[in-house]
Amino acid sequence: MSATMTLGGAIGAGLRQAMTADPKVLLLGEDIGKLGGVYRVTDGLQRDFGPQRVMDTPLAESGILGTAVGLAYRGYRPVCEIQFDGFVYPAFDQIVSQVSRMHARTKGAVTMPITIRIPVGGGIGSAEHHSDSPEAYFAHTPGLRVMSVADPQSAYSLIQEAVACDDPVLFFEPKRRYHLKGEVATDGAPAAGGMSRARVLRHGTDVTVLTFGGLVQVALDAAEAASEEGLSLEVIDLVSLSPIDWPAVTESVRRTGRAVVVHEAAQTGGIGAELAAGITERCFFHLEHAVVRVTGWDIPYPPAKLERHHLPDLDRVLDGVDAALGRPSSYGEQAFA
Amino acid sequence: MSATMTLGGAIGAGLRQAMTADPKVLLLGEDIGKLGGVYRVTDGLQRDFGPQRVMDTPLAESGILGTAVGLAYRGYRPVCEIQFDGFVYPAFDQIVSQVSRMHARTKGAVTMPITIRIPVGGGIGSAEHHSDSPEAYFAHTPGLRVMSVADPQSAYSLIQEAVACDDPVLFFEPKRRYHLKGEVATDGAPAAGGMSRARVLRHGTDVTVLTFGGLVQVALDAAEAASEEGLSLEVIDLVSLSPIDWPAVTESVRRTGRAVVVHEAAQTGGIGAELAAGITERCFFHLEHAVVRVTGWDIPYPPAKLERHHLPDLDRVLDGVDAALGRPSSYGEQAFA
Amino acid sequence: MSSLLAHDTGTGSPPDRGDPRTVRLLTPDGVRQTSGEYAARVADLDDAALLGLYTDMVVIRRIDQEATALQRQGELALWPPLLGQEAAQIGSARALEHDDFVFSSYREHGVAWVRGATTAELCRVWRGIAVAGWDPYRIGMATPQVIIGAQTLHATGYAIGAKYDGAASAVVSYFGDGATSEGDTSEAMVFAVTYGAPVVFFCQNNQWAISEPVGLQAPTGIAARAAGFGLPSVTVDGNDVLAVLAVTREALERARAGEGPSFIEAVTYRMGPHTTADDPTRYRTADEVEAWKAKDPVARLAAYLRGTGALTDDVDAEVAATAQRAAAALRADCTALGEPDGESIFDDVYAEPHPVLEAQRTRFLAYREGFEEER
Amino acid sequence: MSSLLAHDTGTGSPPDRGDPRTVRLLTPDGVRQTSGEYAARVADLDDAALLGLYTDMVVIRRIDQEATALQRQGELALWPPLLGQEAAQIGSARALEHDDFVFSSYREHGVAWVRGATTAELCRVWRGIAVAGWDPYRIGMATPQVIIGAQTLHATGYAIGAKYDGAASAVVSYFGDGATSEGDTSEAMVFAVTYGAPVVFFCQNNQWAISEPVGLQAPTGIAARAAGFGLPSVTVDGNDVLAVLAVTREALERARAGEGPSFIEAVTYRMGPHTTADDPTRYRTADEVEAWKAKDPVARLAAYLRGTGALTDDVDAEVAATAQRAAAALRADCTALGEPDGESIFDDVYAEPHPVLEAQRTRFLAYREGFEEER
Ligand SMILES: Cc1ncc(C[n+]2csc(CCOP(=O)(O)OP(=O)(O)O)c2C)c(N)n1
Ligand SMILES: Cc1ncc(C[n+]2csc(CCOP(=O)(O)OP(=O)(O)O)c2C)c(N)n1
Ligand SMILES: [Mg+2]
Ligand SMILES: [Mg+2]
């Protein structure tokens, strides 16, 4: 069976599937019930599963996560929605000190199969605190898994895997892709590989472009544009940001000898830093050039009308590719303090 | 003038100096008044400056930081103490969404000269949540400055610079070094370089060892041990973790061609990732080997009796140095997933 | 704690939510209460003054309407309408002195207007060209806060600072019913009480936090919660501009007199959507909205002023013209707002030099230059 | 809200803090109150049962003392003494049923003891060999929580789950006076009320949060704060084991009957230091400590039982011997606790396979091997 779905709709369908499969799965978050969430991802679920399994919560993110910890303690499998990326920080303590550590703390006696769904990133002309990319904070936190989806099929399959996973999972949903439509197979096993596996979306030989979530399409577009100039880019959707699928990354970069990492978050200490460090550790003698980072600048997310100056786009990806190839680019000496 | 002080005492003396110099400086935190803080860093300050300038606060870290934002708005220069590293997370939202963004948000109209003092790190046999190293979270956050001190003289000078800085500063104080004694010059200009400058503590030619805070002495000891084997290690105390003093780092690594980064925090996404990425970007053609990371493992901080297995020590630093030199070490192929 | 609650009903009409303690000085039909403690606090308001409040409300409603239209036309990215909350905002803001300070949420256009924000400044955030509309120190009001509840602590800290300075300034923090659930709001009350901060917590209980009814946040009421923290706490008819003015004056007076913080729950209603991106028909009934129309804050004052004869058709036409001029200015100023240069995103991130960011700026400029050359 | 407060004084003796609403069933001199609502709730406790409570308190006090000694001798890294809080902990814990669940802070050794933690389990955390002492599901009690206030939300979530399961289980969350300031504690009350969670918030107001007096956290009182959130809230003499048992039974009954959450403030005193690392003479007077000695919870019950004749010198010697055996077991079990293998730090970080961490484990093992070879 298959159906055309938006990315948001696919997550909703995946959640419905997960709730049907396991009565212990329940959702909690702000406005997720009657309204179906501000992005309508949970549309219809409260109607069909009732207010106990789709809980509109008080407006308190620490409360949502702390309550989820207790529910998990009791044997439930809570799926928390944080309304926007920028609103996850009030829950940071519960995530970093409780959710992530409970299994280790109790030597495995207590599992925390909590999924934390977060609409993420910019490119949608939104208000302050509605376009953050906080994934690096969580990828640096032991005990958590972090992933991001980029297309409806992955969204449908991987949300189910995330919910079924006995570890806590940060599940980032790129807002700018919510309305993207695609064909989704709803039967059979989930997409090959599973939630911790990267996916090579385009094979290439000159440079490996690594990205995830909202910028996957940008990278693919850049690869298409580059091919017109005779350049062959390999594009990898990392999917999993913690753990990173190193075998897949390593295999590709050893082949191409050059890597460009693309993300929206600030450069310093972003996922790109870990990728650059880890790639260099694993592929040093295969590398023709330092790993190049094409990222958001080290600034608070700018106002909507200026976000295009902040966000990596096709041209900035190509600029990074130029840098990786040792061609003229903006990555000159003076670009590094 | 100079005096012998512990590192903790030097911070207290620096704070006293800052409070004397500027009546707008005030301190707030839990137990910092009558008790003088659990590490006695603020000992005597409430007695001498009164409870308005040394405020014992209710037990609420978000409250402390949010109140500091308001005080800064009003023209004060608040110095907040977070009692232990692991208790900063409840304040994460105020730090990341407010403190760090207010100056940019208001186009410079409102400054946030807030210093956030945090006793940091392990090695002291302490309880859960009392040995965290959260610096990478803040170094990834635009708008913040992050620093760590390692000796009494730096502590004395740099706490004053941090307080005088018009930007918010995370000021990490390594707990395991609080009782370290040293001679502190209390007159004259602050130590050359200032708070954003790294310090070369030991000159060497074979490998550059980069570290900060509680592990500076470990690195120096390792360098001493290595020198007995005829190896010449350069040891750099980064001091500033955001911004990193790239000119100093680059100069050294270009010379040695090899770098080892040492920190206590989890490896994935730690400061070491940014250093490895940034060094490789700047020194790729000078590097003889990938930058090696000697860090805490990707685990929640272990119980006290096991912390020695987690923390980089002299031998693990030397193991990393071996890896950087291409000698046999634990950093074989199989050590990278 | 119950002694801390203000109990003056100020009216004989049936109270909202069956609560006999709601302060009201104007009935929905426009009958003014002239006796009692709270009435005395606004006894100085003659018809001219009331006409001033009325004008404010009509103007801000018109501005709100125009901004909503500007959003529909693509000139604004988003707008959170205040429709229905004019009395709560104008009444409270008009109680403020110049040296007072406001920390608000995102819907307080009426407060900003009274504090002196220009029409251009009202638009900047929502047009997406800035994350702040104005210089806070110029108008004595912080820029809109998006993180729910965060500003309650800022207000408290500012108030503590004002107290330390020996200033006569008081601080008002505006927030919604939903915000009362956030830990920050509770912590703010704790800090305010502990330090006796001259801060007024002004909760506009507009019945909804996006799609969530207030009963989900505070099934047993909001004002009582504040009283539990030790704050003098009062519930006021938030659609009664006079009553709102009276209770805010009282709270500010208390603050300036060194008697510490207090809490006001203004019971009102968000007549429109949460923002222009919201569809309230998904979560509330037309009947409910209709029922609240009967309590319209502007109509209520109009009815009273019609009764006294102060508001004639001519006067009302003048007020409407004033409002229309404001709306026209809003439109003109909004559409004239230029877009800042891209490079400005690097400005003001730090107050002091930051070499890493400056290097990024260099790269940005090199990139842009290279890019333009290519064209 | 005041109607939600429990008002049974249970005694004619002058109340603590001048509060006529503090529940007390045993005066400091050991006179038992036998009439009134709360007395009725513990009317089933005959002398034998009371002797059981007495034994619990003596034993846990002795264990606490031994643990403190073990810390002084270097066998434990740290210990947070419960001295003075025996009645609050034993009285409340003895009200629990097997299927109930506890989420506590770090000082609740008495509660853990009653729930069935072994002497070895009491030591594990403080000896530094684990960050949790026991399997929560075995004894129906979560492991000690260090982050102040965090466990109040866990308790609420667990209670919501129990309610969804249709279980008769109730949940108790223990925390201190200081914890009432944390946003999490307030949010927990909000969630508990909204969902009618069968959870009891049990605040041991021991007057101090390290060096900070309770007046810094809640100048106007703690129980009223909870009442403001809509929780039935009661203040109890926390040094009166009978009264504590009575109010906890009431709250648990309410929870099990589907009547939702409630709040208990047990007024008690931390007789010792905050932890063995603390020096309380820096922040409080000897007089204060002396004054509280007169209200000693163990002595009080002893006085009563001496009066009824149930506690003779012989019986007391037996109790002391029981306590001594527990202390000896604690010492033996503590010092016998082995140190886990270093490699175990990689265990259980994840429940499912994690290649990056497993590679680090490989590196760790390679390092250790190489290191051992070198020797
Ligand atoms: C910390 C945080 N969580 C969630 C949101 C998303 N959000 C924006 S407005 C809103 C509802 C606020 O309701 P209320 O406080 O009653 O204010 P109102 O909008 O009614 O004026 C929510 C949930 C946010 N801005 N900040
Ligand atoms: C979030 C957090 N902040 C600070 C601390 C440090 N700390 C440990 S115990 C304590 C005082 C707690 O006081 P209270 O809640 O009254 O409990 P008590 O120790 O009196 O039992 C503090 C501040 C902590 N553990 N967690
Ligand atoms: Mg509202
Ligand atoms: Mg206490």
Coordinates of N, CA, C and O and ligand atoms in Angstrom, one line a residue, chain A residues 93, chain B residues 30-31 59 61 83-84 86-87 90 130, chain D residues 85 105-108 146-149 175-180 182 204 206-210 217 270 274, ligand 2:
Chain A
D93 N 16.8 21.1 31.1 CA 17.2 20.4 32.3 C 16.6 19.0 32.3 O 17.3 18.0 32.6
Chain B
E30 N 22.8 31.1 45.0 CA 22.3 30.3 46.1 C 23.5 30.2 47.2 O 24.6 29.8 46.8
D31 N 23.2 30.6 48.4 CA 24.2 30.3 49.5 C 25.4 31.2 49.4 O 26.4 30.8 50.0
L59 N 16.0 29.3 45.6 CA 16.6 28.1 44.9 C 15.9 27.9 43.5 O 15.1 27.1 43.4
E61 N 17.3 28.5 39.4 CA 18.4 29.0 38.5 C 17.8 29.8 37.4 O 18.4 30.8 37.0
Q83 N 25.5 27.0 41.5 CA 26.3 26.3 42.5 C 27.2 25.2 42.0 O 28.3 25.1 42.5
F84 N 26.7 24.5 41.1 CA 27.5 23.4 40.4 C 27.1 23.4 38.9 O 25.9 23.7 38.6
G86 N 26.2 21.1 37.1 CA 24.9 20.3 36.7 C 23.7 21.1 37.0 O 22.6 20.6 36.6
F87 N 23.8 22.2 37.6 CA 22.5 23.0 37.9 C 22.3 24.2 37.0 O 21.5 25.0 37.3
P90 N 18.6 24.3 34.3 CA 17.3 24.9 34.5 C 17.3 26.4 34.1 O 16.3 27.0 33.8
H130 N 27.3 16.9 39.9 CA 28.3 17.8 40.5 C 29.7 17.8 39.8 O 30.6 18.3 40.3
Chain D
Q85 N 14.3 14.6 61.2 CA 13.2 14.4 60.2 C 12.6 13.0 60.2 O 11.9 12.6 59.3
S105 N 13.8 13.1 47.1 CA 15.1 13.8 46.9 C 16.2 12.9 47.5 O 16.0 11.6 47.5
Y106 N 17.2 13.4 48.0 CA 18.4 12.7 48.5 C 18.4 12.4 49.9 O 19.3 11.6 50.4
R107 N 17.5 13.0 50.7 CA 17.7 12.9 52.2 C 16.7 11.8 52.8 O 16.7 11.6 54.0
E108 N 15.9 11.2 51.9 CA 14.8 10.4 52.4 C 15.2 8.9 52.7 O 14.6 8.0 52.3
V146 N 18.9 14.4 42.6 CA 19.8 15.4 43.1 C 19.3 16.8 42.5 O 19.5 17.8 43.2
I147 N 18.8 16.8 41.4 CA 18.3 18.1 40.8 C 17.1 18.5 41.5 O 16.0 17.9 41.4
I148 N 17.2 19.6 42.2 CA 16.1 20.0 43.1 C 14.8 20.3 42.4 O 14.8 21.1 41.4
G149 N 13.8 19.6 42.8 CA 12.5 19.8 42.2 C 12.1 18.9 41.0 O 10.9 18.7 40.8
F175 N 10.1 16.4 48.8 CA 11.1 17.5 48.4 C 11.2 18.4 49.6 O 10.4 18.3 50.6
G176 N 12.1 19.4 49.5 CA 12.3 20.3 50.6 C 11.7 21.6 50.5 O 11.1 21.9 49.5
D177 N 11.9 22.4 51.5 CA 11.3 23.8 51.4 C 12.0 24.6 50.3 O 11.4 25.4 49.6
G178 N 13.3 24.4 50.1 CA 14.0 25.1 49.1 C 13.5 24.7 47.7 O 13.3 25.6 46.8
A179 N 13.1 23.5 47.5 CA 12.6 23.0 46.3 C 11.3 23.7 45.8 O 11.0 23.7 44.6
T180 N 10.6 24.3 46.8 CA 9.3 25.0 46.4 C 9.6 26.2 45.5 O 8.7 26.6 44.8
E182 N 11.7 26.2 42.9 CA 12.1 25.8 41.5 C 10.8 25.8 40.6 O 9.8 25.3 41.0
Q204 N 9.0 18.4 53.1 CA 9.6 18.5 54.4 C 10.2 19.9 54.6 O 11.3 20.2 54.1
N206 N 12.2 21.7 56.5 CA 13.1 21.6 57.6 C 13.8 22.9 57.9 O 14.9 22.9 58.5
Q207 N 13.2 24.0 57.5 CA 13.6 25.3 57.8 C 14.8 25.8 57.0 O 15.1 27.0 57.0
W208 N 15.6 25.0 56.4 CA 16.8 25.4 55.7 C 17.0 24.7 54.4 O 16.7 23.5 54.2
A209 N 17.5 25.5 53.4 CA 18.0 25.0 52.2 C 19.5 25.3 52.2 O 19.9 26.5 51.9
I210 N 20.3 24.4 52.5 CA 21.7 24.6 52.9 C 21.7 25.8 53.9 O 21.2 25.7 55.0
Q217 N 12.7 31.6 50.7 CA 12.0 31.0 49.6 C 10.6 31.3 49.6 O 9.9 31.4 48.5
R270 N 16.0 20.3 60.3 CA 17.3 19.5 60.0 C 18.2 19.8 61.1 O 18.8 20.9 61.2
H274 N 23.7 20.2 56.4 CA 23.1 19.9 55.2 C 23.6 18.6 54.6 O 22.8 17.7 54.3
Ligands
LIG2 C1 18.8 22.5 40.5 C2 19.6 22.4 41.7 N1 20.1 23.6 42.2 C3 21.0 23.6 43.2 C4 21.3 22.5 43.9 C5 22.3 22.5 45.1 N2 21.6 22.1 46.3 C6 21.6 20.9 46.8 S1 20.6 20.7 48.1 C7 20.2 22.3 48.1 C8 19.2 22.8 49.1 C9 17.9 22.1 49.1 O1 17.1 22.6 50.1 P1 15.7 21.9 50.4 O2 14.9 21.8 49.1 O3 15.1 22.6 51.5 O4 16.1 20.4 50.9 P2 16.9 19.9 52.1 O5 18.3 19.8 51.8 O6 16.6 20.9 53.2 O7 16.3 18.6 52.5 C10 20.8 23.0 47.1 C11 20.7 24.4 46.8 C12 20.8 21.3 43.4 N3 21.0 20.1 43.9 N4 19.9 21.3 42.3

